[in-house]
Tab-separated table of C-alpha atoms and ligand atoms in Angstrom:
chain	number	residue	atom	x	y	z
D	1	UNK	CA	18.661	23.974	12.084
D	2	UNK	CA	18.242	24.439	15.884
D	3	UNK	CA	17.896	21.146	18.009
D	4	UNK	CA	14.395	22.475	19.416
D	5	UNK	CA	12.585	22.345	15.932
D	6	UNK	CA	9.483	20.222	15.295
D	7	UNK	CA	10.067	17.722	13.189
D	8	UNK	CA	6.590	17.013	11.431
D	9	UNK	CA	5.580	13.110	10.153
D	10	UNK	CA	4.987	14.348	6.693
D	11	UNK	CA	4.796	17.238	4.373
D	12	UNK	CA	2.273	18.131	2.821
D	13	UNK	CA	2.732	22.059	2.240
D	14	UNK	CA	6.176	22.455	0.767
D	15	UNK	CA	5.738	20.120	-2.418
D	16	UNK	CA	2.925	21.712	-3.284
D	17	UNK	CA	4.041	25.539	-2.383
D	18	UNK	CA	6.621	24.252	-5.075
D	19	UNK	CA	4.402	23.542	-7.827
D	20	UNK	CA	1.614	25.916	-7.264
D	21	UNK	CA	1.962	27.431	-10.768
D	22	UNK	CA	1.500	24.653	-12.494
D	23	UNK	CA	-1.371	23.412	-10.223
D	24	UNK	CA	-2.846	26.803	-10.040
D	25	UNK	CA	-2.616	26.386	-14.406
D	26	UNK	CA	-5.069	22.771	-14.059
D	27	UNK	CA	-7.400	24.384	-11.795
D	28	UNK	CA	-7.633	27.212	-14.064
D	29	UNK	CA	-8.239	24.955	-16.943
D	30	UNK	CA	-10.744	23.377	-15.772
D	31	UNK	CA	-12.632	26.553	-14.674
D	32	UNK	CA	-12.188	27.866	-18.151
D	33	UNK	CA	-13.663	24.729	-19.983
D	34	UNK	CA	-16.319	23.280	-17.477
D	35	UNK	CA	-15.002	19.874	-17.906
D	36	UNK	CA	-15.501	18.418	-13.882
D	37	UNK	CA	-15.888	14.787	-14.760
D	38	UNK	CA	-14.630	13.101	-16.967
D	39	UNK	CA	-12.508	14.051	-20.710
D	40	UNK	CA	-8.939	14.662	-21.190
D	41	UNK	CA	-7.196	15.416	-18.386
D	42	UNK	CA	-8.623	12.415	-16.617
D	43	UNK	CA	-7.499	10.825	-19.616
D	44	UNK	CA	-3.821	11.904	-20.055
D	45	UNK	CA	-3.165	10.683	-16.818
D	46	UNK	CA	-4.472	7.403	-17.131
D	47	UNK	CA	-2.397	7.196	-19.767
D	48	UNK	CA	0.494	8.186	-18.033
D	49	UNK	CA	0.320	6.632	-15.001
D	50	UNK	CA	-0.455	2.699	-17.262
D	51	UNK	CA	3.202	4.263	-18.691
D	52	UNK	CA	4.714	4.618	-15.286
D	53	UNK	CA	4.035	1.747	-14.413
D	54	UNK	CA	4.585	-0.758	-17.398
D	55	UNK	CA	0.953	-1.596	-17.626
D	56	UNK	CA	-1.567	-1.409	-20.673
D	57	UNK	CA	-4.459	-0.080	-19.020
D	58	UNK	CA	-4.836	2.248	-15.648
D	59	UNK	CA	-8.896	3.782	-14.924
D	60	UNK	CA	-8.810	6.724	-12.624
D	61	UNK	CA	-11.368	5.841	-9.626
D	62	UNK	CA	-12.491	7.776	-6.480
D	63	UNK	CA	-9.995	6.020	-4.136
D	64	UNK	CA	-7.616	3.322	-3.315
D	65	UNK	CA	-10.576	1.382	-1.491
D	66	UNK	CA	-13.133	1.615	-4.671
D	67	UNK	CA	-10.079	0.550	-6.829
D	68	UNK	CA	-9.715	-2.206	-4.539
D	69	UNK	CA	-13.498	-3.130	-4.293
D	70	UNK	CA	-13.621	-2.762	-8.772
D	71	UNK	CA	-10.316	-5.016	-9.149
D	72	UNK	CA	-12.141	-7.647	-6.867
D	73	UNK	CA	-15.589	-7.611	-8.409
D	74	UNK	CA	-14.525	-7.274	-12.298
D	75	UNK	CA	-12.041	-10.159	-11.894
D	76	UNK	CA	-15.251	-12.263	-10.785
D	77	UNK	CA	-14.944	-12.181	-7.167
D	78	UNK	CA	-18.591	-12.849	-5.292
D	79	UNK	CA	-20.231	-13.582	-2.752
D	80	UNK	CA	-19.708	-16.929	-0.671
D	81	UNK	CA	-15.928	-16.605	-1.857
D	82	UNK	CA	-12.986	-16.091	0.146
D	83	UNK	CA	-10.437	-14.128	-0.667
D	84	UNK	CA	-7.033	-14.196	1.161
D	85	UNK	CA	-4.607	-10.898	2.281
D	86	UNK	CA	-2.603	-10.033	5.362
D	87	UNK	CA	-3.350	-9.096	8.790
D	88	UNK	CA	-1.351	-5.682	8.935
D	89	UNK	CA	-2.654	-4.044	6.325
D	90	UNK	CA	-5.053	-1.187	6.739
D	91	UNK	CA	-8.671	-1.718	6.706
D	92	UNK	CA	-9.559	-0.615	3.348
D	93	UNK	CA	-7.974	-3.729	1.895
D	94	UNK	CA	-10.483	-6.367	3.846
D	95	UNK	CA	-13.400	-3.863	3.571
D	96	UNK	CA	-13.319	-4.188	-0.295
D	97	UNK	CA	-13.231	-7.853	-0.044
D	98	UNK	CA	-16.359	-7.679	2.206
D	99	UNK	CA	-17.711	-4.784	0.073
D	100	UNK	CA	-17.236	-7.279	-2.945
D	101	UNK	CA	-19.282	-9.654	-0.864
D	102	UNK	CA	-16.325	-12.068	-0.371
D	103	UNK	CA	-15.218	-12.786	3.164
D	104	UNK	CA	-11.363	-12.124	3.841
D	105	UNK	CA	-9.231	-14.541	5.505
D	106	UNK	CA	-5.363	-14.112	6.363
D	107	UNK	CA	-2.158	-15.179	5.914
D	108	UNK	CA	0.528	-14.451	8.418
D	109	UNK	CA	3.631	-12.067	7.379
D	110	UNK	CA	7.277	-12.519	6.851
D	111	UNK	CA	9.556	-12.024	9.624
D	112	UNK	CA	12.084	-9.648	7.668
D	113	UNK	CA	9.586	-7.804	5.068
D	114	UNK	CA	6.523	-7.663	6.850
D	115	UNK	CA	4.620	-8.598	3.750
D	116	UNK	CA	2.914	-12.126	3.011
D	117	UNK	CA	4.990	-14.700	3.492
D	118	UNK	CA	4.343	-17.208	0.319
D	119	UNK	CA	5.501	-20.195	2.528
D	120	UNK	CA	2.390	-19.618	4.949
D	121	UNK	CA	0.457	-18.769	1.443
D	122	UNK	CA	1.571	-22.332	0.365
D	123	UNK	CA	0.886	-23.987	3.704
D	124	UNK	CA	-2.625	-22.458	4.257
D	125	UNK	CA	-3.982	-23.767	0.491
D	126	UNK	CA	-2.243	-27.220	1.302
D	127	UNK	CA	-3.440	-27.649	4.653
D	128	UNK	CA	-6.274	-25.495	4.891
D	129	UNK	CA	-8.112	-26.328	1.135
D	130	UNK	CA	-8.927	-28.900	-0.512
D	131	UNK	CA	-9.183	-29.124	-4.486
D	132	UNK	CA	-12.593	-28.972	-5.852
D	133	UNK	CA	-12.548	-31.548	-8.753
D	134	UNK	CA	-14.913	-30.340	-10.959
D	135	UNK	CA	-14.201	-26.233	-10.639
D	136	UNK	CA	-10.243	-26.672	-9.618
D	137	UNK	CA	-10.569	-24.201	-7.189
D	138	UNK	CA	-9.332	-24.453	-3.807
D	139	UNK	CA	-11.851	-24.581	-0.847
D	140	UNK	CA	-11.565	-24.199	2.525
D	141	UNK	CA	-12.377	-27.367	4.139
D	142	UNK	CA	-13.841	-25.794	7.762
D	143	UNK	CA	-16.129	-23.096	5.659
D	144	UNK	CA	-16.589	-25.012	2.566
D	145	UNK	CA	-15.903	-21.544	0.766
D	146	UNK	CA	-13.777	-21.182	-2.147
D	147	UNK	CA	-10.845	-19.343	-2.278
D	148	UNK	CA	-10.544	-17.044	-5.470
D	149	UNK	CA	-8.175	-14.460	-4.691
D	150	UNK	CA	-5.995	-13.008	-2.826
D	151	UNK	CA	-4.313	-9.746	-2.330
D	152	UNK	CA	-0.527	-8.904	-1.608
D	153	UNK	CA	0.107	-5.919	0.020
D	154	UNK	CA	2.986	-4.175	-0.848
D	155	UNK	CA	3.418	-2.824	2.284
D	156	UNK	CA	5.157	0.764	3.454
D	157	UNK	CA	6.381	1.174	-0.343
D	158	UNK	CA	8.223	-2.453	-0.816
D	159	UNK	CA	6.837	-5.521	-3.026
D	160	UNK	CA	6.101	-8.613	-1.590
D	161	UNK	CA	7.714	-11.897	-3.055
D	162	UNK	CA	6.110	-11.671	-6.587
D	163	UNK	CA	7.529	-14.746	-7.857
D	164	UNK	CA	6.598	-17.101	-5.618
D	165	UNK	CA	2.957	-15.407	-5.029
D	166	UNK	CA	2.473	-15.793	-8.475
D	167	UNK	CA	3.138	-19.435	-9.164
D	168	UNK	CA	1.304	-20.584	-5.878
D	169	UNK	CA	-1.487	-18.657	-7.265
D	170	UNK	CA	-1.258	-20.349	-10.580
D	171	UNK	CA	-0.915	-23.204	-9.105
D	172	UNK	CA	-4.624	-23.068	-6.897
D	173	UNK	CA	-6.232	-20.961	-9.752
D	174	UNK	CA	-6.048	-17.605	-7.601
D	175	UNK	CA	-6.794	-14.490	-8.908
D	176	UNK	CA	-4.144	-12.097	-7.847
D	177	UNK	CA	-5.041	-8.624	-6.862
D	178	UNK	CA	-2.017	-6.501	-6.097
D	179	UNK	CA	-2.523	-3.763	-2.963
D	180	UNK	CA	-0.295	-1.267	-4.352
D	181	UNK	CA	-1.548	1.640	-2.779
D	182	UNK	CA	1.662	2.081	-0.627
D	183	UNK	CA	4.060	1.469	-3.432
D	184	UNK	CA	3.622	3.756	-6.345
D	185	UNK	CA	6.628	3.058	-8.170
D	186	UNK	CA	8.197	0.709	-6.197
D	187	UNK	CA	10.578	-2.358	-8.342
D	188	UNK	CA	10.478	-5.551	-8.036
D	189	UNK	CA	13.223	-8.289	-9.499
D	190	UNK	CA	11.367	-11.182	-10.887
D	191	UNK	CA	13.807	-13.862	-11.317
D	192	UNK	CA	11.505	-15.800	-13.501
D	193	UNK	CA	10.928	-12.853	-16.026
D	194	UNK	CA	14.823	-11.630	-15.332
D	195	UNK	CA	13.740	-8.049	-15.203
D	196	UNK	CA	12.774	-5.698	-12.768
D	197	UNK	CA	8.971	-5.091	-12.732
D	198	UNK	CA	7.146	-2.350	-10.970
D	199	UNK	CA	4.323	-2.482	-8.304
D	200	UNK	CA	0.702	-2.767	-10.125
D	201	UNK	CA	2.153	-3.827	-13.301
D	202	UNK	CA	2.491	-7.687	-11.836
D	203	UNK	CA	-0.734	-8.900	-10.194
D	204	UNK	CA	-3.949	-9.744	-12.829
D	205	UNK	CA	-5.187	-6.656	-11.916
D	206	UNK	CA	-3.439	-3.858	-8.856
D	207	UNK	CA	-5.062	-1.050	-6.972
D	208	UNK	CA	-3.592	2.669	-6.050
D	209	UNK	CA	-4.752	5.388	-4.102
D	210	UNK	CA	-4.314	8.546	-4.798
D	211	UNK	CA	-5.167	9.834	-0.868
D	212	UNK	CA	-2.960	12.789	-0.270
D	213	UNK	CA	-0.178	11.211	1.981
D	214	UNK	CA	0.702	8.652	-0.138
D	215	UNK	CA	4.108	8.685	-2.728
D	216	UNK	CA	1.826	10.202	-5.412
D	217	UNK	CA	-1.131	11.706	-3.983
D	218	UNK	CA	-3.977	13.812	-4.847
D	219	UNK	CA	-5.280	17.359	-3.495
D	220	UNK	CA	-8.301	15.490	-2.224
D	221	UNK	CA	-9.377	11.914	-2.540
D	222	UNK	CA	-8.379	9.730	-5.822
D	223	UNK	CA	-7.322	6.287	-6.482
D	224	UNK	CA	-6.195	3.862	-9.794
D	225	UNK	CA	-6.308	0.660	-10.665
D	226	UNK	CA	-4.306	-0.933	-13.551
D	227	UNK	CA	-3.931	-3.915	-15.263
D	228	UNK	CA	-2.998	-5.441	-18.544
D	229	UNK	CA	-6.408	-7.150	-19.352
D	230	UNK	CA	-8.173	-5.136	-21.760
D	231	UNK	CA	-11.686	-7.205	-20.788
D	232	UNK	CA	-10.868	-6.082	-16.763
D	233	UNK	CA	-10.390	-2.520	-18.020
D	234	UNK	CA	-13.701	-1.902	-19.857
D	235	UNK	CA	-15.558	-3.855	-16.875
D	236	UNK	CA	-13.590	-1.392	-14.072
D	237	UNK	CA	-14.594	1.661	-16.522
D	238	UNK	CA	-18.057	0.717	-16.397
D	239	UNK	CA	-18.032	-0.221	-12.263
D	240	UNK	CA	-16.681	2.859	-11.385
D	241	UNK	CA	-20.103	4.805	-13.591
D	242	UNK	CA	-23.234	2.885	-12.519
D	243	UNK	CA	-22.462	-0.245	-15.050
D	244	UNK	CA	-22.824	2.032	-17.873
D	245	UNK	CA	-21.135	1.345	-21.510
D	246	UNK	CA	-23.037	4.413	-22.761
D	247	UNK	CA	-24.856	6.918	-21.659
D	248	UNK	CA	-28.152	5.349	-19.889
D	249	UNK	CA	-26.960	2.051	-21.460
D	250	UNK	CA	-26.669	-0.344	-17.926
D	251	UNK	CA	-25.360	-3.476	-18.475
D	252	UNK	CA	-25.274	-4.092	-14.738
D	253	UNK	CA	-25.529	-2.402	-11.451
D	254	UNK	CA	-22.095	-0.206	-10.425
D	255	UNK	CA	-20.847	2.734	-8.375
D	256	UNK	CA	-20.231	6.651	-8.523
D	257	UNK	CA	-16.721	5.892	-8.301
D	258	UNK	CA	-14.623	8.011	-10.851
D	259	UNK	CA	-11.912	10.072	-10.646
D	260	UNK	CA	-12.547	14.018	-10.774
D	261	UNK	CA	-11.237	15.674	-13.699
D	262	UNK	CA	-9.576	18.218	-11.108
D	263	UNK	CA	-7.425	15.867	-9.281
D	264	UNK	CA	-6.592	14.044	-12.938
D	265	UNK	CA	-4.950	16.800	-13.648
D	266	UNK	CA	-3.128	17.969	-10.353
D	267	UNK	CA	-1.909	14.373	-10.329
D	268	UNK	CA	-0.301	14.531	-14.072
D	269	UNK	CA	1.427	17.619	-12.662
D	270	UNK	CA	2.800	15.592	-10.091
D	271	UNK	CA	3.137	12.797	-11.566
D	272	UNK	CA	6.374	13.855	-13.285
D	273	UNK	CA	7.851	14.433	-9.925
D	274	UNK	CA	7.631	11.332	-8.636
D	275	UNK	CA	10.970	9.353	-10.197
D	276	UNK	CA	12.636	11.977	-8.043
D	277	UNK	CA	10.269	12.532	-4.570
D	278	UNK	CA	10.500	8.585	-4.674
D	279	UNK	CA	14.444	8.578	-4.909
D	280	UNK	CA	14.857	11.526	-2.511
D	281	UNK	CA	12.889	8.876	-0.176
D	282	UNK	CA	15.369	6.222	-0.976
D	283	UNK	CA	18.372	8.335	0.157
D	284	UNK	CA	16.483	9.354	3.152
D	285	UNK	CA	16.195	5.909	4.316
D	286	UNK	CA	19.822	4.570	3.328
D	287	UNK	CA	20.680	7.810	5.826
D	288	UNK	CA	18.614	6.496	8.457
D	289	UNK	CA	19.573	3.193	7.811
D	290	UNK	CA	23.430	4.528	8.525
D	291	UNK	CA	22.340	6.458	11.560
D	292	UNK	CA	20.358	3.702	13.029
D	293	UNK	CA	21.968	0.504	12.549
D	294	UNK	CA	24.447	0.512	15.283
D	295	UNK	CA	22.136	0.854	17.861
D	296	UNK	CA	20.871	-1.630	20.214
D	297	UNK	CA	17.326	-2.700	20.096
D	298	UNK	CA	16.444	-1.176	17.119
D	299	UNK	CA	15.514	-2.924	13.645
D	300	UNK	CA	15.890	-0.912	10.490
D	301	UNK	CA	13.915	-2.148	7.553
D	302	UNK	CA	14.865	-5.380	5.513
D	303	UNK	CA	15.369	-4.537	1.877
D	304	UNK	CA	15.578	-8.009	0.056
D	305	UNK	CA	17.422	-8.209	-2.520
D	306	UNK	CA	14.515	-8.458	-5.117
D	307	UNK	CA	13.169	-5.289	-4.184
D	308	UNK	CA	13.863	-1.243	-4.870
D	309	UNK	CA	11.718	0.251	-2.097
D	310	UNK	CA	9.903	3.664	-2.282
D	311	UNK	CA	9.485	4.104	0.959
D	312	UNK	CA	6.160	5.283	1.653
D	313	UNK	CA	6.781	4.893	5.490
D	314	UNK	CA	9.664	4.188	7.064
D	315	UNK	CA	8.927	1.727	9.535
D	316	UNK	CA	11.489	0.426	12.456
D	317	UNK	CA	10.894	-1.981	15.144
D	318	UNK	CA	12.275	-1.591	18.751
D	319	UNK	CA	11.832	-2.308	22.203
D	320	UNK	CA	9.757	-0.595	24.901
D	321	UNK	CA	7.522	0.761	21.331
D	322	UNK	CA	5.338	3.238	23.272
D	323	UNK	CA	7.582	4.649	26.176
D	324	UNK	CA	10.095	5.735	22.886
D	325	UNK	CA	7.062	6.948	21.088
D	326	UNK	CA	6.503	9.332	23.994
D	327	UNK	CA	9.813	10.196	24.637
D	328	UNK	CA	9.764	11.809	20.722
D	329	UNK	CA	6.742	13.156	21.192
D	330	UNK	CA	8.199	15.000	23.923
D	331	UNK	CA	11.346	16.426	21.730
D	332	UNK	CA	9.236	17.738	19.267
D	333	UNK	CA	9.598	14.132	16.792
D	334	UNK	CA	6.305	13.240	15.083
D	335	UNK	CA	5.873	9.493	14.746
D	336	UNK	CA	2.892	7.387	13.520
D	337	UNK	CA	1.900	3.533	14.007
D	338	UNK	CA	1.148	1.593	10.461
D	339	UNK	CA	-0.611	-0.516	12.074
D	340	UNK	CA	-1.121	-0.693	15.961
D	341	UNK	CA	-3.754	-3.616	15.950
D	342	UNK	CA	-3.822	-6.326	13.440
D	343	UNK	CA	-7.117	-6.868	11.030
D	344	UNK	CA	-7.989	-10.178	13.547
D	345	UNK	CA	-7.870	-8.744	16.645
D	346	UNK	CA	-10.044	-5.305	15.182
D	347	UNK	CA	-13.591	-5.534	16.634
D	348	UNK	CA	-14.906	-5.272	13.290
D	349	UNK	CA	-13.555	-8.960	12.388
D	350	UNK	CA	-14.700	-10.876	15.497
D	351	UNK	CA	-16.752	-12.737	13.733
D	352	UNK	CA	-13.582	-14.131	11.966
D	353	UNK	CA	-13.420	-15.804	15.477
D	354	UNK	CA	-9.800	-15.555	15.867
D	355	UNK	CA	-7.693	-15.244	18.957
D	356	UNK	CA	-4.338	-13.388	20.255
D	357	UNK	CA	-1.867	-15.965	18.790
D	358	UNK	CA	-3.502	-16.352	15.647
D	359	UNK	CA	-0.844	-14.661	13.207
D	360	UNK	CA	1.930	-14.458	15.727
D	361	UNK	CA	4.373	-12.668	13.554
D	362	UNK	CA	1.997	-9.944	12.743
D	363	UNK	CA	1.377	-9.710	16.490
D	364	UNK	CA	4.478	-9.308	17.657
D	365	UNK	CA	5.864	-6.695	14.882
D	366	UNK	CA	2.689	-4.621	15.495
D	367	UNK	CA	4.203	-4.330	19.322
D	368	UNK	CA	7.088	-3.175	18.410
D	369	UNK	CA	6.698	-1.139	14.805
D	370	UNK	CA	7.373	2.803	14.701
D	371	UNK	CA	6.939	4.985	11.438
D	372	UNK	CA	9.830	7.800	11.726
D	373	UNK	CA	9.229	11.194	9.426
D	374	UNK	CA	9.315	10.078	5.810
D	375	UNK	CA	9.030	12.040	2.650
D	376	UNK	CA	10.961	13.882	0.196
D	377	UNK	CA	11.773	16.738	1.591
D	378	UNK	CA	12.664	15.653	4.902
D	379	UNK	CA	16.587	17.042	6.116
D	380	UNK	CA	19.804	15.264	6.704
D	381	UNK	CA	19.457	17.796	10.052
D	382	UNK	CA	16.729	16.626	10.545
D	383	UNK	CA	16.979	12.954	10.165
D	384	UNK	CA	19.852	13.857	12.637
D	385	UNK	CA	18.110	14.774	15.003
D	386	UNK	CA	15.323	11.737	14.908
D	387	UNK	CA	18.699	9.458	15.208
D	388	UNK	CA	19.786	10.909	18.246
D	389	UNK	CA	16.929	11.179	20.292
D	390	UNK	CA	16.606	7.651	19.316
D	391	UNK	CA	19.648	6.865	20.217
D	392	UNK	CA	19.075	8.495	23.739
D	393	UNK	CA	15.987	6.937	24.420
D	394	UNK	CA	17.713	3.672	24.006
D	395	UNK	CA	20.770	3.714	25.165
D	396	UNK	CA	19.422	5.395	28.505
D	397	UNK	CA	17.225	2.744	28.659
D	398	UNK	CA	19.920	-0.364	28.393
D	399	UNK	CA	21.915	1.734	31.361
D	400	UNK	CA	18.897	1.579	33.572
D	401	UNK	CA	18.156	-1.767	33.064
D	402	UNK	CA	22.139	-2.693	33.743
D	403	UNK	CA	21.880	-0.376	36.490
D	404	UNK	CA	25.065	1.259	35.140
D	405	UNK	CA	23.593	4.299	34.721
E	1	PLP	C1	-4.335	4.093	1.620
E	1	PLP	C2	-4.535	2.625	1.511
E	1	PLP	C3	-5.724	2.081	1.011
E	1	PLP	C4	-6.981	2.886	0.753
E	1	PLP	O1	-6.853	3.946	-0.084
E	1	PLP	P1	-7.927	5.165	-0.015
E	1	PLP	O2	-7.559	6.000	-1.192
E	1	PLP	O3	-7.723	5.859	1.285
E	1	PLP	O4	-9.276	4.573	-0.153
E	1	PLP	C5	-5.789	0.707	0.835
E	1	PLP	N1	-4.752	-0.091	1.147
E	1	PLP	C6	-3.611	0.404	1.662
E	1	PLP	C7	-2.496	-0.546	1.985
E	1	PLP	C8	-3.465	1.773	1.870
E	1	PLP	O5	-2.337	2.239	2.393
């Protein structure tokens, strides 16, 4: 490959150029029979996807964000609840909660994962809540609101500590809500159940979106949510079609939120892909991780040793963020920014009231993250070439400011 090529952020032609005869077969399936909404295909892929990952139950929704919103409303969040989740997530996570008619609150993020750190989970029930005696619920002692829930983020395709989420969740009767719309796939060693378990199959109840870009994605919008509770899964089934259990049979208010039969079936197709798209991202990040680690002012991503990422981004952190950024840019090296500004300091959560300072670890890796190209089909040439512009950047950079340059 020449040293001038673009290198795009993602790739969303060439998987799909791949598989076009089998896609082109669903679409003309469902041409032939009629069947839009609804009926086997959509189906055979819940069924598949509750087998990939480990679960009893998956319902095929219209998107990560109404999977989200279902998970939090079936499992009996309402309003005048709080529900807890991270600050560097994307919106969609804290809009469900709102959209549930819960109000979100946040704990800060590990240093090394970038997911919720249970120790500031922990620390915000003990110091924050108070035990209600007669519900055993934890409250919030400043806004007198409960706290029901909360939802880990497995963020850029890795788990967050399951284990300990788990029992401190247990512990303050917390519903747990898994945001597994990054992490399709993605293992996680629970010590306590000496196995590995995989993302959405952990939580009471996990969310997945199906939005093209993501490790399993749709040709349009989609999204899942899974979970072992057979009660959840009938009450997520009826959210997602206006409450009903039959036809014109309402036992409450709920949504147009299903998943077309169309993208049902273009997902099954790809669905069988995925054990190998999601290991072809592995290898692509051990190569960066090779390429990258020597150099100075630049951290690679932490894989603990509980956790089998899928890398859905990869996401490093380094010095002088946007000047490097640019510098790409200029070579022809798509980057993205997952996520510039943290949930707190967005406009749409002033009324949260908090400040610059508030979740300082979030903060300060949202200064300094950087998502380089990520995705199956991405080159060794090409991941080559990312490296050393990289390196460049940065080691140009140390000279000047030695002034040995
Ligand atoms: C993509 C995403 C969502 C929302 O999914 P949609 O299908 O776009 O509604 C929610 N949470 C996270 C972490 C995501 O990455």
């Amino acid at each position: 490959m020449n040293n001038t090529a673009h290198v795009p952020f993602m790739d969303l032609v060439t998987p799909h150029a791949r598989l076009a005869e089998d896609l082109s077969k669903v679409f003309e399936e469902v041409l032939r029979t009629g069947m839009f909404v609804g009926g086997p295909m959509v189906e055979g892929f819940e069924r598949d996807f509750a087998r990939f990952c480990g679960t009893r139950h998956c319902v095929g929704v219209a998107s990560g964000t109404d999977a989200l919103r279902f998970a939090l409303i079936a499992s009996g969040v309402r309003k005048g609840h709080t529900v807890l989740t991270v600050p560097n997530t994307f919106i969609a996570t804290t809009e469900a909660i709102t959209q549930a008619g819960a109000a979100p609150d946040f704990v800060d993020i590990d240093e090394q994962t970038y997911n919720m750190d249970s120790e500031k989970l922990l620390r915000y029930l003990e110091k924050h809540c108070r035990v209600d005696a007669r519900t055993g619920r934890a409250v919030n002692k400043k806004t007198g609101r409960p706290v029901t829930a909360v939802i880990p983020v497995h963020l850029y395709g890795q788990t967050a500590d399951m284990d300990s989420i788990l029992d401190i969740s247990q512990r303050y009767n917390l519903t747990v809500i898994e945001d597994a719309c990054q992490a399709h796939g993605a293992e996680y060693f629970s010590a306590k159940g000496g196995r590995w378990r995989r993302a959405g199959s952990m939580g009471r109840i996990a969310a997945f979106s199906f939005y093209p870009g993501k490790n399993l994605g749709a040709l349009g919008e989609g999204g899942g949510v899974t979970t072992d509770d057979d009660e959840i899964a009938v009450k997520i089934r009826m959210l997602r079609d206006h409450g009903q259990s039959q036809k014109y049979v309402h036992e409450f208010e709920g949504y147009n939120g299903r998943l077309d039969a169309l993208q049902a079936g273009l997902l099954g197709v790809k669905l069988k892909h995925l054990p190998q798209w999601n290991a072809k991202r592995r290898e692509n990040a051990l190569r960066y991780n090779e390429l990258l680690s020597g150099i100075e002012g630049v951290i690679v991503p932490y894989e603990p040793g509980y956790s089998r990422g899928v890398y859905h981004l990869y996401v490093v952190v380094v010095t002088e963020r946007d000047a490097l950024r640019e510098y790409l840019t200029t070579n022809g090296l798509s980057t993205g920014l997952h996520y510039p500004v943290p949930l707190h300091l967005q406009k749409a959560y002033s009324r949260l009231g908090y400040k610059n300072g508030a979740f300082p670890v979030a903060e300060k890796t949202a200064k300094g993250l950087l998502s380089l190209p990520m995705y199956p089909e991405l080159t060794e040439d090409q991941q080559e070439k990312v490296a050393e512009k990289l390196s460049e950047f940065m080691t140009s950079k140390e000279s000047a400011m030695t002034g040995t340059s």
